[in-house]
Amino acid sequence: MTDRPNAPLLEVRSLRVEFETRRGPLVAIDDVSFSIAPGEVLGVVGESGAGKSLTGTAIIGLLEPPGRITAGEILLAGRRIDNLPYEAMRRIRGREVGAIFQDPLTSLNPLYRVSDQLIETIRTHLPMNEKEARARALQLLQEVGIPGAAERLDHYPHQFSGGMRQRVVIALALAAEPKLIIADEPTTALDVSIQAQIITLLKRLCREHGTAVMLITHDMGVIAETADRVAVMYAGRIAEIGPVRKVVQEPHHPYTVGLMGAIPNLGHDVAALTQIEGSMPRLNAIPPGCAFNPRCPKVFDRCRVDRPDPMPVGGSDVACWLYGEGR
Amino acid sequence: MIAFVLQRLAQAVVVMLAVALVAFSLFRYVGDPVINMVGQDTPEEERIRIREQLALDQPVVVQYFRFVQQIVSGNFGTSLRTGIPIGQLMAERLPATLELAIVAGIFALAVGLPMGVYTGLYPRSRLSNAFLTLSLLGVSLPTFLIGIMLILFFSVMLGLLPSFGRGDVVHLGPWSTGLLSASGLQSLIMPAITLGMFQLALIMRLVRAEMLEVLRTDYIKFARARGLTNRAVNFGHALKNTLIPVITIVGLQLGALIAFSIITESVFQWPGMGLLFLQAVQFADIPVMAIYLVLIGFLFVLINLIVDLLYYVVDPRLRVDVRAGRGG
Ligand SMILES: Nc1ncnc2c1ncn2[C@@H]1O[C@H](COP(=O)(O)OP(=O)(O)OP(=O)(O)O)[C@@H](O)[C@H]1O
Ligand code: SF4
Ligand SMILES: [Mg+2]
């Protein structure tokens, strides 16, 4: 593996997530392994339905039945967290792993003041009284750049604009200083003009606090600017994972090559990743061998029989037989 | 806030005028009250005199406004059957009906809400399934059947509870209450359960559906992702959002409880307004029927008004919208 100075903060090993259905189990995440170092930003990209959100949800332990982890393990700072009882995992959520979701308009409870929601979160995890928690809440709102934070503190969510609400959401996610934040398309629902601001803010705060981020997005521009490493997911598996510059400039996996071909030049935003012919298979129709083989321009015999596992190629890990032995 | 209240009050007045119109039209289309009042051999002059006395010779619009005016001034007329002022009749009967409806409502809410929350939180549990099956019975069994079965079991077979009447009442000024005597309380149990059963099942199913809906929302997911305790998520964030529609329905159902108490009152011979109304129907005692309608309408409107104000207290979004003049 690559030589990283720090021991990983998060380690996902051979994760498998299945949905129990009447017609048998559907495998939504299959043999996914990756790690995130302290303070590192891992970008996760892939088409809709690739399993990005599901991976994040599995990490924070909020998979909803009938979905469940059926194999693999998840370690946080060396400690296994995928098999913890609900209450033990609850203490980790927010305190050690925070989360930000796509839609700031619906992430906040409409019936509670912003101050209530912040103070509640702070006091759940930190030994503070009401007054100290309120002071911290105010400080957090200032930190995420809400103008007039002192007055805004006691406002209700509907009194904030979308961008401001996402700032509040970020403040909430950071309230107990987690070491890792899972940001699932944190800007997709926002105005294009505001997206960059929010990403910049998130990036700055995480750098200042030394928080690692798993940044799920469709936006390769954001990944190129923000992430240290990037994982490309396809049909519930990782197709390619490596340092962002490597993956962007010399992609190896034919799917990644297709994705990068979709970007005219870096720094430009590309909303959808649909430059490749065809569409991703449904979970109940994933072909044998390499899941990408029906769409792959470089497909050959072995691809239709054997499933490729990620193997090291020039600093990245690539799941493609083009780089396997016996070719 | 004041604009909001005034707006709702104006709406209430319009609704009451409409209800009064319906009540008033009873006089015109349900038989001739004079014929009911007089004997066969009453001379024509006497009939005309009564007609004039009742203002039945005036134009319809004038009659309507006289009707409204009289009600507003507290003059409800007299019962054709008994000759007793209707205001007095209603005042005697109102406490019985209100006590029955309110106790039935509290029973429905106190049992239905926790059952709904439980079935919403644990949709797959066996107890939830049992609750759901019971609630299906609650909404589908006719009220009189529930009442008769209760009487059969608790009065006839076990001899535990009285099968009819209100027991001993205590007079507190104009209000007669059955809540302060043992026999009064015993008498209240079965009618209240009978009347509240449908509402209980309704509230339970509503709370369950709302709870399931709210638990799927992003803000609940985000609350969990922040590591809030189950208690804070379920009973703080989720339940509070569930309560908005529940308040509406419970409020409206309280009106329905009062209106539908007719059946329960007749099964248990409960001396309330519903029983009075039934007797009035039998004797075509139109003034009593009309005033009953108006009174029920008034209670509905009043309850609605209170529900609207409660909304306002629970939901901050309404407060700001009204302030900004967006209304709605
Ligand atoms: N409750 C469920 N039952 C069955 N399949 C599900 C369920 N929830 C998610 N899936 C499937 O799991 C797969 C992965 O979903 P996921 O939400 O992780 O995709 P994603 O990569 O985040 O996509 P997007 O970019 O649209 O957010 C999808 O194919 C989806 O259909
Ligand atoms: S394994 Fe084969 S089908 Fe899959 S990406 Fe590589 S070349 Fe294409
Ligand atoms: Mg997603």
XYZ file of C-alpha atoms and ligand atoms in Angstrom:
695
model
C 0.000 0.000 0.000
C 1.041 3.615 -0.203
C 3.139 4.910 2.631
C 1.006 7.244 4.678
C 2.552 8.838 7.737
C -0.528 8.468 9.932
C -2.404 5.412 11.047
C -5.845 5.503 9.426
C -8.665 7.212 11.279
C -11.314 5.239 9.453
C -10.817 1.847 7.954
C -13.476 0.069 5.962
C -12.620 -3.553 5.230
C -14.490 -5.657 2.699
C -17.788 -4.004 3.531
C -20.891 -5.688 2.191
C -24.395 -4.285 2.528
C -27.454 -6.263 1.532
C -31.156 -5.613 1.341
C -33.384 -8.467 2.302
C -36.167 -8.684 -0.254
C -38.880 -11.178 -0.969
C -36.890 -12.441 -3.927
C -33.745 -12.947 -1.901
C -30.959 -10.597 -0.832
C -29.847 -7.685 -3.028
C -26.177 -6.831 -2.690
C -25.906 -3.033 -2.736
C -22.329 -2.676 -1.453
C -19.906 -5.428 -2.295
C -16.416 -5.872 -0.900
C -15.667 -2.198 -0.456
C -12.404 -1.351 1.298
C -10.802 2.023 1.847
C -9.352 4.124 4.608
C -9.218 7.771 5.582
C -6.266 9.283 7.445
C -6.770 11.917 10.158
C -7.470 15.274 8.563
C -7.678 13.781 5.096
C -10.401 14.568 2.567
C -11.558 11.534 0.626
C -13.752 12.345 -2.335
C -16.277 9.719 -3.382
C -17.777 9.893 -6.865
C -19.907 7.661 -9.009
C -23.189 7.559 -10.824
C -26.499 7.691 -9.064
C -27.144 4.390 -7.300
C -23.470 3.441 -7.132
C -23.740 3.036 -3.362
C -22.045 6.207 -2.161
C -24.710 7.271 0.315
C -25.212 3.735 1.497
C -21.509 3.438 2.335
C -21.702 6.645 4.383
C -24.880 5.523 6.126
C -23.296 2.189 6.984
C -20.314 3.968 8.550
C -22.463 6.076 10.883
C -24.525 3.000 11.700
C -27.846 4.294 10.429
C -28.708 1.720 7.804
C -32.407 1.136 7.894
C -33.912 -2.313 7.683
C -34.148 -4.238 5.464
C -30.637 -2.965 4.687
C -27.819 -4.324 6.824
C -24.115 -5.011 6.887
C -23.591 -8.682 6.112
C -19.814 -8.837 5.888
C -16.685 -6.842 6.523
C -15.781 -4.464 9.294
C -15.525 -0.759 9.973
C -12.842 0.557 12.311
C -12.639 4.028 13.753
C -9.245 4.895 15.225
C -8.548 1.190 15.397
C -11.780 0.333 17.198
C -14.446 -1.727 15.524
C -17.705 0.211 15.301
C -19.905 -1.755 12.896
C -21.043 -4.246 15.527
C -21.588 -1.872 18.445
C -24.894 -1.845 20.334
C -27.185 1.049 19.410
C -26.411 3.139 22.484
C -22.620 2.831 22.106
C -22.869 3.790 18.434
C -25.151 6.705 19.287
C -22.407 8.171 21.492
C -20.005 7.988 18.559
C -22.386 9.692 16.143
C -21.946 13.440 16.292
C -19.078 13.111 18.760
C -16.575 11.194 16.641
C -18.275 10.917 13.269
C -20.524 13.722 12.105
C -22.700 13.834 9.022
C -24.037 16.441 6.631
C -26.762 15.564 4.198
C -27.769 16.813 0.826
C -30.739 18.991 1.588
C -30.281 21.799 4.117
C -33.927 22.783 3.667
C -35.112 19.566 5.268
C -32.207 18.703 7.574
C -33.327 21.045 10.332
C -36.377 20.446 12.463
C -38.809 23.228 11.527
C -40.338 23.429 14.997
C -37.137 24.081 16.930
C -35.042 27.210 17.101
C -31.532 26.936 15.721
C -30.245 27.590 19.232
C -32.310 24.678 20.619
C -30.911 22.297 18.043
C -27.325 23.428 18.594
C -27.515 23.404 22.370
C -29.216 20.011 22.377
C -26.439 18.555 20.226
C -23.662 20.156 22.249
C -25.084 19.033 25.574
C -25.666 15.518 24.323
C -21.953 15.075 23.820
C -20.079 17.616 25.898
C -20.269 18.220 29.650
C -21.604 21.766 29.478
C -24.412 23.578 31.192
C -27.072 25.491 29.254
C -25.159 28.756 29.389
C -21.834 27.356 28.256
C -23.548 25.420 25.496
C -25.286 28.577 24.334
C -22.011 30.437 24.222
C -20.533 27.619 22.172
C -23.567 27.613 19.878
C -23.070 31.299 19.195
C -19.375 30.791 18.566
C -20.181 27.985 16.106
C -22.630 30.147 14.180
C -20.007 32.874 13.943
C -17.458 30.341 12.808
C -19.643 29.151 9.927
C -20.050 32.760 8.861
C -23.635 33.627 9.701
C -23.938 37.402 9.763
C -25.515 38.774 12.921
C -25.145 35.405 14.586
C -26.183 36.744 17.989
C -29.658 37.660 16.769
C -29.969 34.760 14.360
C -29.274 32.257 17.106
C -32.879 32.178 18.287
C -34.430 32.166 14.841
C -36.282 29.223 13.367
C -34.858 27.357 10.351
C -37.420 28.768 7.923
C -36.076 32.226 8.626
C -32.752 31.289 6.995
C -31.968 30.994 3.285
C -30.813 27.661 1.851
C -27.127 28.549 1.980
C -27.434 29.867 5.525
C -29.274 26.740 6.577
C -26.483 24.582 5.213
C -24.066 26.660 7.284
C -26.218 25.923 10.322
C -26.131 22.242 9.392
C -22.337 22.392 9.212
C -22.255 24.091 12.614
C -24.426 21.279 13.969
C -22.202 18.607 12.475
C -19.121 20.249 13.976
C -20.764 21.004 17.327
C -19.013 18.226 19.237
C -15.762 18.366 17.253
C -15.968 15.009 15.498
C -12.782 13.660 13.932
C -14.560 12.639 10.753
C -17.408 14.180 8.819
C -19.376 12.359 6.187
C -20.675 15.003 3.801
C -23.186 13.487 1.403
C -23.622 15.858 -1.510
C -23.630 18.855 0.828
C -24.187 21.381 -1.948
C -26.310 19.592 -4.524
C -29.535 21.197 -3.351
C -28.060 24.691 -3.261
C -27.855 27.516 -5.748
C -24.793 27.185 -7.962
C -23.556 30.572 -6.780
C -23.569 29.378 -3.172
C -22.103 25.918 -3.722
C -18.499 27.113 -3.925
C -18.861 29.165 -0.743
C -20.138 26.210 1.225
C -17.404 23.899 -0.058
C -14.743 26.497 0.737
C -16.190 26.905 4.219
C -16.302 23.183 4.836
C -12.765 22.781 3.614
C -11.446 25.638 5.754
C -13.224 24.511 8.923
C -12.060 20.942 8.551
C -8.498 22.038 7.989
C -8.616 24.302 11.039
C -10.109 21.608 13.233
C -8.103 18.757 11.737
C -11.334 17.009 10.763
C -11.208 14.311 8.114
C -13.968 14.359 5.492
C -15.605 11.758 3.342
C -16.976 14.025 0.642
C -19.610 12.418 -1.549
C -20.361 14.420 -4.666
C -21.166 14.321 -8.359
C -18.960 17.310 -8.962
C -15.488 16.359 -10.195
C -14.454 20.001 -10.015
C -15.120 20.016 -6.287
C -13.219 16.773 -5.881
C -10.228 18.072 -7.826
C -10.074 21.208 -5.712
C -10.906 19.775 -2.323
C -10.000 16.130 -1.988
C -6.672 14.568 -1.133
C -7.700 11.208 -2.495
C -10.665 10.063 -4.487
C -12.642 6.835 -4.676
C -14.644 6.076 -7.794
C -17.584 3.796 -7.126
C -19.496 1.715 -9.640
C -22.380 -0.659 -8.957
C -21.604 -1.040 -5.259
C -17.860 -1.503 -5.690
C -14.801 0.671 -5.811
C -13.499 0.883 -9.368
C -10.492 3.020 -8.611
C -9.090 4.784 -5.594
C -5.970 6.895 -5.328
C -4.458 10.338 -4.850
C -6.659 12.905 -6.516
C -4.026 14.128 -8.962
C -3.263 10.605 -10.144
C -6.883 9.658 -10.613
C -7.773 12.872 -12.389
C -4.724 13.216 -14.592
C -3.895 9.618 -15.353
C -6.996 7.563 -14.677
C -6.538 3.836 -15.163
C -9.957 2.224 -14.894
C -11.902 2.572 -18.172
C -14.861 3.884 -16.160
C -12.716 6.593 -14.567
C -11.283 7.431 -17.980
C -14.843 7.916 -19.196
C -15.674 10.112 -16.222
C -12.614 12.277 -16.713
C -13.361 12.550 -20.399
C -16.599 14.163 -19.333
C -14.723 17.077 -17.804
C -13.692 19.628 -20.441
C -11.078 21.089 -18.150
C -10.582 20.964 -14.440
C -12.188 23.540 -12.261
C -15.291 23.415 -14.391
C -18.343 21.972 -12.753
C -19.918 18.965 -14.327
C -23.262 18.152 -12.873
C -23.892 14.685 -14.185
C -21.506 11.885 -14.955
C -23.303 10.410 -17.891
C -20.847 10.702 -20.726
C -20.459 6.965 -20.940
C -22.787 4.978 -23.161
C -25.458 2.982 -21.389
C -26.380 3.044 -17.737
C -25.352 1.337 -14.544
C -26.975 -2.073 -14.023
C -29.689 -2.456 -11.425
C -28.789 -4.307 -8.264
C -30.668 -7.416 -9.323
C -29.014 -7.477 -12.739
C -25.325 -6.972 -12.079
C -23.497 -8.996 -14.716
C -21.006 -11.682 -13.725
C -17.342 -10.754 -13.876
C -16.631 -7.035 -14.011
C -19.824 -5.066 -13.383
C -18.726 -2.494 -15.935
C -18.207 -4.983 -18.777
C -21.392 -4.268 -20.802
C -20.334 -0.620 -21.127
C -16.585 -1.000 -21.223
C -14.807 -0.047 -24.479
C -11.865 -2.284 -23.527
C -13.796 -5.357 -22.457
C -12.224 -8.766 -23.152
C -13.065 -12.373 -22.349
C -11.892 -12.571 -18.769
C -13.995 -9.508 -17.813
C -17.178 -11.499 -18.366
C -16.126 -14.345 -16.092
C -13.947 -13.149 -13.226
C -14.546 -10.259 -10.957
C -11.480 -7.976 -10.668
C -10.364 -6.866 -7.194
C -8.549 -3.562 -6.717
C -4.845 -3.947 -7.444
C -2.091 -1.370 -7.117
C -1.328 0.474 -10.331
C 0.992 3.476 -10.289
C -0.009 4.817 -6.860
C -3.711 4.017 -7.180
C -5.721 0.868 -6.644
C -7.662 -0.181 -9.726
C -10.212 -2.969 -10.113
C -9.691 -3.865 -13.743
C -8.221 -6.866 -15.529
C -6.296 -4.584 -17.867
C -3.842 -4.311 -15.013
C -4.015 -7.867 -13.782
C -1.480 -10.555 -14.456
C -2.269 -12.998 -17.231
C -3.087 -10.245 -19.684
C -51.518 37.823 15.947
C -54.466 40.195 16.261
C -55.009 40.219 12.504
C -54.943 36.438 12.550
C -57.541 36.238 15.322
C -59.781 38.828 13.660
C -59.602 36.983 10.358
C -60.600 33.723 12.008
C -63.378 35.453 13.971
C -64.811 36.908 10.769
C -64.811 33.448 9.214
C -66.528 32.076 12.298
C -69.307 34.668 12.037
C -69.939 33.784 8.389
C -70.126 30.088 9.221
C -72.531 30.739 12.088
C -74.808 32.809 9.838
C -74.908 29.898 7.402
C -75.709 27.437 10.176
C -78.442 29.740 11.414
C -79.864 29.833 7.890
C -80.093 26.056 7.789
C -81.668 25.990 11.237
C -84.065 28.714 10.212
C -85.144 26.904 7.076
C -86.348 24.065 9.303
C -89.209 26.332 10.327
C -90.196 26.881 6.738
C -89.899 23.432 5.330
C -90.552 20.994 8.156
C -94.281 21.192 8.628
C -96.380 24.056 9.928
C -95.633 24.765 13.576
C -99.035 26.343 14.104
C -100.823 23.126 13.236
C -98.719 21.309 15.772
C -99.537 23.826 18.459
C -103.241 24.133 18.152
C -106.172 21.791 18.456
C -108.437 20.800 15.572
C -111.210 23.104 16.605
C -109.115 26.220 17.102
C -110.773 29.108 15.266
C -109.029 30.710 12.292
C -108.571 34.075 14.096
C -106.747 32.318 16.865
C -104.464 30.650 14.320
C -103.703 33.978 12.645
C -102.970 35.518 16.011
C -100.441 32.796 16.793
C -98.990 33.170 13.322
C -98.461 36.880 13.892
C -97.117 36.257 17.346
C -94.506 33.935 15.812
C -93.900 36.488 13.029
C -94.695 33.843 10.446
C -96.533 36.402 8.319
C -93.412 38.509 7.679
C -91.121 38.249 4.585
C -88.582 35.416 4.823
C -85.543 37.685 5.040
C -87.071 39.635 7.882
C -87.942 36.430 9.665
C -84.382 35.186 9.252
C -82.875 38.307 10.715
C -85.374 38.280 13.555
C -84.314 34.698 14.206
C -80.635 35.604 14.240
C -81.261 38.678 16.329
C -83.210 36.730 18.906
C -80.531 34.077 19.195
C -77.798 36.674 19.550
C -79.750 38.419 22.285
C -80.049 35.089 24.099
C -83.737 34.581 23.400
C -83.967 31.055 22.051
C -87.739 30.794 22.053
C -89.855 28.189 23.753
C -90.252 24.506 23.170
C -93.504 23.802 21.329
C -93.896 20.511 23.145
C -93.237 21.511 26.725
C -93.651 25.268 26.650
C -90.382 25.608 28.563
C -87.914 28.256 27.326
C -85.349 26.506 25.151
C -82.470 28.344 26.797
C -83.439 26.723 30.075
C -83.850 23.272 28.455
C -80.427 23.474 26.840
C -78.782 24.785 29.997
C -80.108 21.751 31.831
C -78.883 19.343 29.181
C -75.602 20.958 28.096
C -73.496 19.929 31.136
C -74.391 16.257 30.667
C -73.382 16.259 26.999
C -70.237 18.325 27.491
C -69.025 16.191 30.370
C -69.650 13.042 28.391
C -67.916 14.383 25.267
C -64.917 15.784 27.107
C -64.366 12.673 29.199
C -64.739 10.542 26.051
C -62.251 12.823 24.270
C -59.728 12.636 27.099
C -60.130 8.861 27.175
C -59.585 8.624 23.411
C -56.541 10.882 23.521
C -54.985 9.401 26.650
C -55.183 5.893 25.256
C -54.998 6.535 21.511
C -51.932 8.801 21.524
C -49.561 6.440 23.366
C -50.832 3.515 21.307
C -50.238 5.482 18.132
C -46.733 6.503 19.195
C -45.900 2.924 20.123
C -47.161 1.441 16.874
C -45.317 4.166 14.964
C -42.027 3.507 16.719
C -42.246 -0.276 16.584
C -44.289 -1.015 13.464
C -43.140 -4.614 13.335
C -43.816 -5.604 16.932
C -46.524 -8.080 17.823
C -48.169 -5.667 20.241
C -48.448 -3.103 17.441
C -50.252 -5.621 15.295
C -52.639 -6.345 18.143
C -53.313 -2.623 18.574
C -53.935 -2.227 14.870
C -56.394 -5.079 14.780
C -58.246 -3.649 17.776
C -58.352 -0.213 16.190
C -59.884 -1.722 13.088
C -62.671 -3.036 15.295
C -62.936 0.398 16.894
C -63.514 2.194 13.604
C -65.770 -0.421 12.073
C -68.097 -1.448 14.927
C -71.197 0.763 15.106
C -71.395 2.862 18.253
C -74.705 1.419 19.432
C -73.319 -2.103 19.167
C -70.330 -1.244 21.345
C -72.689 0.355 23.860
C -75.080 -2.583 23.933
C -72.237 -5.073 24.281
C -70.775 -3.103 27.177
C -74.175 -2.991 28.867
C -74.636 -6.704 28.322
C -71.277 -7.513 29.831
C -70.763 -5.019 32.636
C -74.364 -4.356 33.657
C -76.353 -7.454 32.860
C -73.772 -10.197 33.332
C -71.417 -8.718 35.910
C -73.735 -6.148 37.464
C -70.794 -3.805 37.917
C -71.914 -0.603 36.241
C -75.263 1.146 35.857
C -76.754 0.691 32.393
C -78.543 4.016 32.054
C -78.800 7.556 33.341
C -76.270 9.882 34.852
C -76.273 8.808 38.497
C -76.338 11.461 41.223
C -75.440 14.914 40.069
C -74.089 17.760 42.157
C -75.226 21.288 41.323
C -72.519 23.897 41.108
C -74.486 27.039 40.366
C -76.093 26.511 36.941
C -73.832 23.552 36.164
C -74.865 20.056 37.159
C -71.927 17.712 37.327
C -71.781 13.939 37.574
C -68.057 14.018 38.207
C -68.328 14.546 41.943
C -70.364 11.553 42.986
C -69.444 7.886 42.912
C -72.588 6.885 41.061
C -72.082 9.763 38.633
C -68.580 8.582 37.814
C -69.677 4.960 37.494
C -72.468 5.975 35.162
C -70.022 7.903 33.014
C -67.599 5.045 32.340
C -69.473 3.023 29.741
C -70.981 5.938 27.797
C -67.568 7.631 27.634
C -65.884 4.459 26.385
C -68.639 3.892 23.860
C -68.502 7.419 22.564
C -64.696 7.611 22.612
C -63.950 4.257 21.000
C -64.130 5.444 17.413
C -62.043 8.523 18.197
C -59.518 6.405 20.055
C -59.008 4.187 17.041
C -58.901 7.192 14.751
C -56.333 9.036 16.856
C -54.205 5.924 17.167
C -54.134 5.315 13.436
C -53.512 8.963 12.699
C -50.655 9.289 15.186
C -49.146 6.077 13.855
C -49.291 7.238 10.247
C -47.885 10.656 11.122
C -45.167 9.129 13.256
C -44.085 6.773 10.463
C -44.058 9.695 8.067
C -42.078 11.997 10.340
C -39.560 9.296 11.232
C -38.642 9.087 7.547
C -37.840 12.775 7.245
C -34.365 14.181 6.772
C -34.407 16.124 10.003
C -35.001 12.962 11.996
C -32.177 11.253 10.129
C -29.969 14.248 10.818
C -31.002 14.285 14.491
C -29.905 10.656 14.733
C -26.680 11.435 12.871
C -25.934 14.038 15.535
C -26.109 11.303 18.136
C -29.179 12.569 19.967
C -30.710 10.027 22.304
C -33.622 7.948 21.129
C -35.789 9.717 23.647
C -34.881 13.145 22.310
C -35.422 12.034 18.720
C -38.663 10.111 19.209
C -40.440 12.167 21.837
C -38.887 15.549 21.120
C -38.285 15.921 17.424
C -40.673 13.334 16.018
C -43.643 13.602 18.359
C -43.764 17.377 18.259
C -44.010 17.349 14.485
C -46.659 14.658 14.680
C -48.798 16.791 16.961
C -49.761 19.437 14.412
C -52.157 17.272 12.415
C -53.184 15.456 15.582
C -54.326 18.691 17.196
C -56.506 19.446 14.192
C -58.136 16.077 14.135
C -58.623 15.854 17.871
C -60.165 19.307 17.889
C -62.523 18.500 15.063
C -63.319 15.182 16.675
C -64.333 16.887 19.904
C -67.002 18.639 17.857
C -67.919 15.315 16.336
C -68.088 13.760 19.804
C -70.667 16.325 20.846
C -72.661 15.859 17.676
C -72.485 12.066 17.607
C -73.297 11.758 21.284
C -76.911 11.438 20.092
C -76.531 7.700 19.582
C -74.622 7.060 22.788
C -77.062 9.199 24.730
C -80.007 7.233 23.431
C -78.354 3.863 24.139
C -77.557 4.844 27.729
C -80.557 7.152 28.183
C -78.033 9.854 28.998
C -79.937 13.066 29.783
C -77.973 15.292 27.397
C -78.746 17.478 24.420
C -78.675 14.561 22.002
C -81.509 12.849 23.819
C -83.363 16.163 23.932
C -82.899 16.481 20.190
C -84.230 12.992 19.539
C -87.322 13.725 21.594
C -87.741 17.004 19.751
C -87.591 15.184 16.417
C -90.295 12.760 17.499
C -92.621 15.630 18.312
C -91.553 17.885 15.417
C -90.518 20.416 18.082
C -88.865 22.612 15.493
C -87.564 25.455 17.689
C -85.705 22.953 19.831
C -84.272 21.231 16.759
C -83.211 24.559 15.278
C -81.527 25.781 18.440
C -79.800 22.420 18.845
C -78.379 22.795 15.343
C -77.210 26.314 16.033
C -75.656 25.314 19.321
C -73.799 22.359 17.824
C -72.629 24.598 14.992
C -71.447 27.131 17.533
C -69.481 24.531 19.468
C -67.861 23.309 16.234
C -66.854 26.814 15.246
C -65.577 27.588 18.718
C -63.468 24.438 18.800
C -62.116 25.178 15.343
C -61.109 28.604 16.462
C -59.260 27.178 19.442
C -57.545 24.634 17.184
C -56.367 27.408 14.880
C -54.935 29.293 17.804
C -53.198 26.163 19.067
C -51.645 25.711 15.645
C -50.304 29.130 15.960
C -48.706 28.290 19.268
C -47.131 25.035 18.025
C -45.916 25.995 14.567
C -43.448 28.875 14.358
C -43.768 28.992 10.582
C -47.342 30.256 10.852
C -46.363 33.032 13.196
C -43.847 34.538 10.828
C -45.999 34.078 7.754
C -48.814 36.031 9.322
C -46.490 38.732 10.509
C -45.111 39.142 7.017
C -48.652 39.370 5.695
C -48.301 36.237 3.602
C -51.163 34.625 5.473
C -52.555 31.378 4.591
N -34.372 0.421 0.991
C -33.766 -0.045 -0.113
N -34.157 -1.215 -0.679
C -33.552 -1.701 -1.784
N -32.524 -1.080 -2.396
C -32.081 0.089 -1.902
C -32.677 0.680 -0.732
N -32.026 1.837 -0.464
C -31.072 1.971 -1.418
N -31.110 0.931 -2.267
C -30.226 0.707 -3.415
O -28.885 0.815 -3.028
C -28.132 1.348 -4.091
C -27.193 2.386 -3.609
O -27.914 3.521 -3.211
P -27.190 4.871 -2.732
O -28.251 5.740 -2.175
O -26.051 4.550 -1.870
O -26.676 5.480 -4.106
P -25.825 6.793 -4.326
O -24.539 6.369 -4.927
O -25.756 7.597 -3.099
O -26.677 7.521 -5.428
P -27.040 9.067 -5.557
O -25.916 9.678 -6.308
O -28.294 9.049 -6.364
O -27.226 9.614 -4.196
C -29.108 1.854 -5.135
O -29.070 0.985 -6.243
C -30.431 1.782 -4.460
O -31.406 1.401 -5.375
S -12.224 -5.445 -16.092
Fe -12.629 -5.507 -18.250
S -14.714 -4.771 -18.421
Fe -14.007 -4.245 -16.403
S -13.229 -2.238 -16.647
Fe -11.492 -3.550 -16.906
S -11.416 -3.909 -19.081
Fe -13.381 -3.040 -18.704
Mg -26.684 9.423 -2.489
